Amino acid sequence: RIGSGKSTLFPVKLEQTGGEQGDNKKVASWKYTVTDALTDEKLEEDVDPTESPHRWKRPNLGAIGAATFGYAHYDNDDKLVLGWINEVLEVAACEEEP
């Protein structure tokens, strides 16, 4: 854990529980159950990390791999805030032309 009090930053485990991967026409919409990575305490369910009060930003388009880990803190209203998660844009090598 980094910091003290409400602003303590701590690691979280994420389990994908809903949403879609996204593609070249739509944004990914993954939702997660969030668990404290140190205590295994379930903190919240059905979390969209792009909705307030969370701070995660996804690319506008493209296939996104679901996250498994992140960092969070509590805000002044005691709401869980996901600041960073390990969602990754999935890319593939272009096919070579003959």
mmCIF file with all atom_site columns, C-alpha atoms in Angstrom:
data_model
loop_
_atom_site.group_PDB
_atom_site.id
_atom_site.type_symbol
_atom_site.label_atom_id
_atom_site.label_alt_id
_atom_site.label_comp_id
_atom_site.label_asym_id
_atom_site.label_entity_id
_atom_site.label_seq_id
_atom_site.pdbx_PDB_ins_code
_atom_site.Cartn_x
_atom_site.Cartn_y
_atom_site.Cartn_z
_atom_site.occupancy
_atom_site.B_iso_or_equiv
_atom_site.pdbx_formal_charge
_atom_site.auth_seq_id
_atom_site.auth_comp_id
_atom_site.auth_asym_id
_atom_site.auth_atom_id
_atom_site.pdbx_PDB_model_num
ATOM 1  C CA . ARG A 1 1  ? 0.000   0.000   0.000   1.00 0.00 ? 1  ARG A CA 1
ATOM 2  C CA . ILE A 1 2  ? 1.191   3.485   -0.823  1.00 0.00 ? 2  ILE A CA 1
ATOM 3  C CA . GLY A 1 3  ? 0.132   6.507   1.243   1.00 0.00 ? 3  GLY A CA 1
ATOM 4  C CA . SER A 1 4  ? -2.075  6.779   4.289   1.00 0.00 ? 4  SER A CA 1
ATOM 5  C CA . GLY A 1 5  ? -5.693  7.459   5.140   1.00 0.00 ? 5  GLY A CA 1
ATOM 6  C CA . LYS A 1 6  ? -8.318  7.616   2.423   1.00 0.00 ? 6  LYS A CA 1
ATOM 7  C CA . SER A 1 7  ? -5.799  8.381   -0.295  1.00 0.00 ? 7  SER A CA 1
ATOM 8  C CA . THR A 1 8  ? -3.945  5.073   0.191   1.00 0.00 ? 8  THR A CA 1
ATOM 9  C CA . LEU A 1 9  ? -3.258  3.438   -3.159  1.00 0.00 ? 9  LEU A CA 1
ATOM 10 C CA . PHE A 1 10 ? -3.622  -0.345  -3.082  1.00 0.00 ? 10 PHE A CA 1
ATOM 11 C CA . PRO A 1 11 ? -3.537  -3.287  -5.523  1.00 0.00 ? 11 PRO A CA 1
ATOM 12 C CA . VAL A 1 12 ? -6.766  -4.931  -6.651  1.00 0.00 ? 12 VAL A CA 1
ATOM 13 C CA . LYS A 1 13 ? -7.626  -8.127  -8.481  1.00 0.00 ? 13 LYS A CA 1
ATOM 14 C CA . LEU A 1 14 ? -10.233 -7.877  -11.232 1.00 0.00 ? 14 LEU A CA 1
ATOM 15 C CA . GLU A 1 15 ? -12.537 -10.616 -12.458 1.00 0.00 ? 15 GLU A CA 1
ATOM 16 C CA . GLN A 1 16 ? -14.355 -9.901  -15.720 1.00 0.00 ? 16 GLN A CA 1
ATOM 17 C CA . THR A 1 17 ? -18.082 -10.390 -15.117 1.00 0.00 ? 17 THR A CA 1
ATOM 18 C CA . GLY A 1 18 ? -19.751 -8.764  -18.106 1.00 0.00 ? 18 GLY A CA 1
ATOM 19 C CA . GLY A 1 19 ? -19.414 -6.568  -21.134 1.00 0.00 ? 19 GLY A CA 1
ATOM 20 C CA . GLU A 1 20 ? -17.801 -7.050  -24.523 1.00 0.00 ? 20 GLU A CA 1
ATOM 21 C CA . GLN A 1 21 ? -14.308 -6.972  -25.978 1.00 0.00 ? 21 GLN A CA 1
ATOM 22 C CA . GLY A 1 22 ? -14.922 -4.213  -28.515 1.00 0.00 ? 22 GLY A CA 1
ATOM 23 C CA . ASP A 1 23 ? -13.852 -4.163  -32.152 1.00 0.00 ? 23 ASP A CA 1
ATOM 24 C CA . ASN A 1 24 ? -13.251 -1.783  -35.057 1.00 0.00 ? 24 ASN A CA 1
ATOM 25 C CA . LYS A 1 25 ? -16.776 -0.340  -34.687 1.00 0.00 ? 25 LYS A CA 1
ATOM 26 C CA . LYS A 1 26 ? -17.487 -0.294  -30.955 1.00 0.00 ? 26 LYS A CA 1
ATOM 27 C CA . VAL A 1 27 ? -15.781 0.454   -27.658 1.00 0.00 ? 27 VAL A CA 1
ATOM 28 C CA . ALA A 1 28 ? -15.062 -2.357  -25.204 1.00 0.00 ? 28 ALA A CA 1
ATOM 29 C CA . SER A 1 29 ? -17.482 -2.496  -22.272 1.00 0.00 ? 29 SER A CA 1
ATOM 30 C CA . TRP A 1 30 ? -15.895 -4.867  -19.737 1.00 0.00 ? 30 TRP A CA 1
ATOM 31 C CA . LYS A 1 31 ? -17.255 -4.901  -16.181 1.00 0.00 ? 31 LYS A CA 1
ATOM 32 C CA . TYR A 1 32 ? -15.504 -6.384  -13.175 1.00 0.00 ? 32 TYR A CA 1
ATOM 33 C CA . THR A 1 33 ? -15.738 -7.693  -9.653  1.00 0.00 ? 33 THR A CA 1
ATOM 34 C CA . VAL A 1 34 ? -13.036 -5.874  -7.684  1.00 0.00 ? 34 VAL A CA 1
ATOM 35 C CA . THR A 1 35 ? -11.182 -7.641  -4.857  1.00 0.00 ? 35 THR A CA 1
ATOM 36 C CA . ASP A 1 36 ? -8.433  -6.330  -2.564  1.00 0.00 ? 36 ASP A CA 1
ATOM 37 C CA . ALA A 1 37 ? -5.312  -8.158  -3.797  1.00 0.00 ? 37 ALA A CA 1
ATOM 38 C CA . LEU A 1 38 ? -3.801  -8.308  -0.306  1.00 0.00 ? 38 LEU A CA 1
ATOM 39 C CA . THR A 1 39 ? -6.802  -9.381  1.784   1.00 0.00 ? 39 THR A CA 1
ATOM 40 C CA . ASP A 1 40 ? -9.018  -11.072 -0.852  1.00 0.00 ? 40 ASP A CA 1
ATOM 41 C CA . GLU A 1 41 ? -11.929 -8.939  0.416   1.00 0.00 ? 41 GLU A CA 1
ATOM 42 C CA . LYS A 1 42 ? -14.545 -8.397  -2.306  1.00 0.00 ? 42 LYS A CA 1
ATOM 43 C CA . LEU A 1 43 ? -14.904 -4.612  -2.628  1.00 0.00 ? 43 LEU A CA 1
ATOM 44 C CA . GLU A 1 44 ? -17.465 -4.104  -5.412  1.00 0.00 ? 44 GLU A CA 1
ATOM 45 C CA . GLU A 1 45 ? -19.273 -5.989  -8.163  1.00 0.00 ? 45 GLU A CA 1
ATOM 46 C CA . ASP A 1 46 ? -20.367 -5.046  -11.695 1.00 0.00 ? 46 ASP A CA 1
ATOM 47 C CA . VAL A 1 47 ? -17.873 -2.169  -11.871 1.00 0.00 ? 47 VAL A CA 1
ATOM 48 C CA . ASP A 1 48 ? -17.462 -0.239  -15.121 1.00 0.00 ? 48 ASP A CA 1
ATOM 49 C CA . PRO A 1 49 ? -13.992 1.308   -14.734 1.00 0.00 ? 49 PRO A CA 1
ATOM 50 C CA . THR A 1 50 ? -14.809 4.083   -17.234 1.00 0.00 ? 50 THR A CA 1
ATOM 51 C CA . GLU A 1 51 ? -17.772 5.464   -15.260 1.00 0.00 ? 51 GLU A CA 1
ATOM 52 C CA . SER A 1 52 ? -17.432 8.052   -12.492 1.00 0.00 ? 52 SER A CA 1
ATOM 53 C CA . PRO A 1 53 ? -15.800 8.054   -9.998  1.00 0.00 ? 53 PRO A CA 1
ATOM 54 C CA . HIS A 1 54 ? -13.288 5.778   -11.750 1.00 0.00 ? 54 HIS A CA 1
ATOM 55 C CA . ARG A 1 55 ? -10.466 7.260   -13.828 1.00 0.00 ? 55 ARG A CA 1
ATOM 56 C CA . TRP A 1 56 ? -9.739  4.561   -16.427 1.00 0.00 ? 56 TRP A CA 1
ATOM 57 C CA . LYS A 1 57 ? -9.857  5.582   -20.108 1.00 0.00 ? 57 LYS A CA 1
ATOM 58 C CA . ARG A 1 58 ? -10.209 3.047   -22.934 1.00 0.00 ? 58 ARG A CA 1
ATOM 59 C CA . PRO A 1 59 ? -9.308  3.523   -26.599 1.00 0.00 ? 59 PRO A CA 1
ATOM 60 C CA . ASN A 1 60 ? -12.286 4.647   -28.698 1.00 0.00 ? 60 ASN A CA 1
ATOM 61 C CA . LEU A 1 61 ? -12.221 1.470   -30.816 1.00 0.00 ? 61 LEU A CA 1
ATOM 62 C CA . GLY A 1 62 ? -10.503 -1.874  -30.934 1.00 0.00 ? 62 GLY A CA 1
ATOM 63 C CA . ALA A 1 63 ? -10.445 -5.235  -29.202 1.00 0.00 ? 63 ALA A CA 1
ATOM 64 C CA . ILE A 1 64 ? -9.444  -4.876  -25.555 1.00 0.00 ? 64 ILE A CA 1
ATOM 65 C CA . GLY A 1 65 ? -8.291  -7.774  -23.400 1.00 0.00 ? 65 GLY A CA 1
ATOM 66 C CA . ALA A 1 66 ? -10.043 -7.916  -20.028 1.00 0.00 ? 66 ALA A CA 1
ATOM 67 C CA . ALA A 1 67 ? -8.025  -6.784  -17.013 1.00 0.00 ? 67 ALA A CA 1
ATOM 68 C CA . THR A 1 68 ? -6.941  -8.986  -14.121 1.00 0.00 ? 68 THR A CA 1
ATOM 69 C CA . PHE A 1 69 ? -5.130  -6.427  -11.948 1.00 0.00 ? 69 PHE A CA 1
ATOM 70 C CA . GLY A 1 70 ? -5.142  -2.740  -11.089 1.00 0.00 ? 70 GLY A CA 1
ATOM 71 C CA . TYR A 1 71 ? -4.625  -0.003  -8.498  1.00 0.00 ? 71 TYR A CA 1
ATOM 72 C CA . ALA A 1 72 ? -7.372  1.761   -6.569  1.00 0.00 ? 72 ALA A CA 1
ATOM 73 C CA . HIS A 1 73 ? -8.017  4.202   -3.744  1.00 0.00 ? 73 HIS A CA 1
ATOM 74 C CA . TYR A 1 74 ? -11.034 5.610   -1.904  1.00 0.00 ? 74 TYR A CA 1
ATOM 75 C CA . ASP A 1 75 ? -12.176 9.177   -2.587  1.00 0.00 ? 75 ASP A CA 1
ATOM 76 C CA . ASN A 1 76 ? -13.360 11.732  -0.009  1.00 0.00 ? 76 ASN A CA 1
ATOM 77 C CA . ASP A 1 77 ? -16.875 10.243  -0.173  1.00 0.00 ? 77 ASP A CA 1
ATOM 78 C CA . ASP A 1 78 ? -15.520 6.736   0.596   1.00 0.00 ? 78 ASP A CA 1
ATOM 79 C CA . LYS A 1 79 ? -16.216 5.563   -2.962  1.00 0.00 ? 79 LYS A CA 1
ATOM 80 C CA . LEU A 1 80 ? -13.822 3.088   -4.542  1.00 0.00 ? 80 LEU A CA 1
ATOM 81 C CA . VAL A 1 81 ? -11.904 4.634   -7.452  1.00 0.00 ? 81 VAL A CA 1
ATOM 82 C CA . LEU A 1 82 ? -10.049 2.498   -9.993  1.00 0.00 ? 82 LEU A CA 1
ATOM 83 C CA . GLY A 1 83 ? -7.144  4.586   -11.233 1.00 0.00 ? 83 GLY A CA 1
ATOM 84 C CA . TRP A 1 84 ? -5.252  2.089   -13.386 1.00 0.00 ? 84 TRP A CA 1
ATOM 85 C CA . ILE A 1 85 ? -6.076  -1.419  -14.652 1.00 0.00 ? 85 ILE A CA 1
ATOM 86 C CA . ASN A 1 86 ? -4.208  -3.720  -17.010 1.00 0.00 ? 86 ASN A CA 1
ATOM 87 C CA . GLU A 1 87 ? -6.643  -3.758  -19.929 1.00 0.00 ? 87 GLU A CA 1
ATOM 88 C CA . VAL A 1 88 ? -4.591  -4.010  -23.109 1.00 0.00 ? 88 VAL A CA 1
ATOM 89 C CA . LEU A 1 89 ? -5.383  -3.224  -26.720 1.00 0.00 ? 89 LEU A CA 1
ATOM 90 C CA . GLU A 1 90 ? -5.087  -6.506  -28.601 1.00 0.00 ? 90 GLU A CA 1
ATOM 91 C CA . VAL A 1 91 ? -3.117  -6.210  -31.826 1.00 0.00 ? 91 VAL A CA 1
ATOM 92 C CA . ALA A 1 92 ? -2.088  -8.730  -34.436 1.00 0.00 ? 92 ALA A CA 1
ATOM 93 C CA . ALA A 1 93 ? 0.611   -8.702  -37.062 1.00 0.00 ? 93 ALA A CA 1
ATOM 94 C CA . CYS A 1 94 ? -0.541  -7.688  -40.521 1.00 0.00 ? 94 CYS A CA 1
ATOM 95 C CA . GLU A 1 95 ? -0.669  -10.432 -43.084 1.00 0.00 ? 95 GLU A CA 1
ATOM 96 C CA . GLU A 1 96 ? 2.069   -10.199 -45.652 1.00 0.00 ? 96 GLU A CA 1
ATOM 97 C CA . GLU A 1 97 ? 1.006   -9.849  -49.250 1.00 0.00 ? 97 GLU A CA 1
ATOM 98 C CA . PRO A 1 98 ? 2.315   -12.568 -51.611 1.00 0.00 ? 98 PRO A CA 1
#
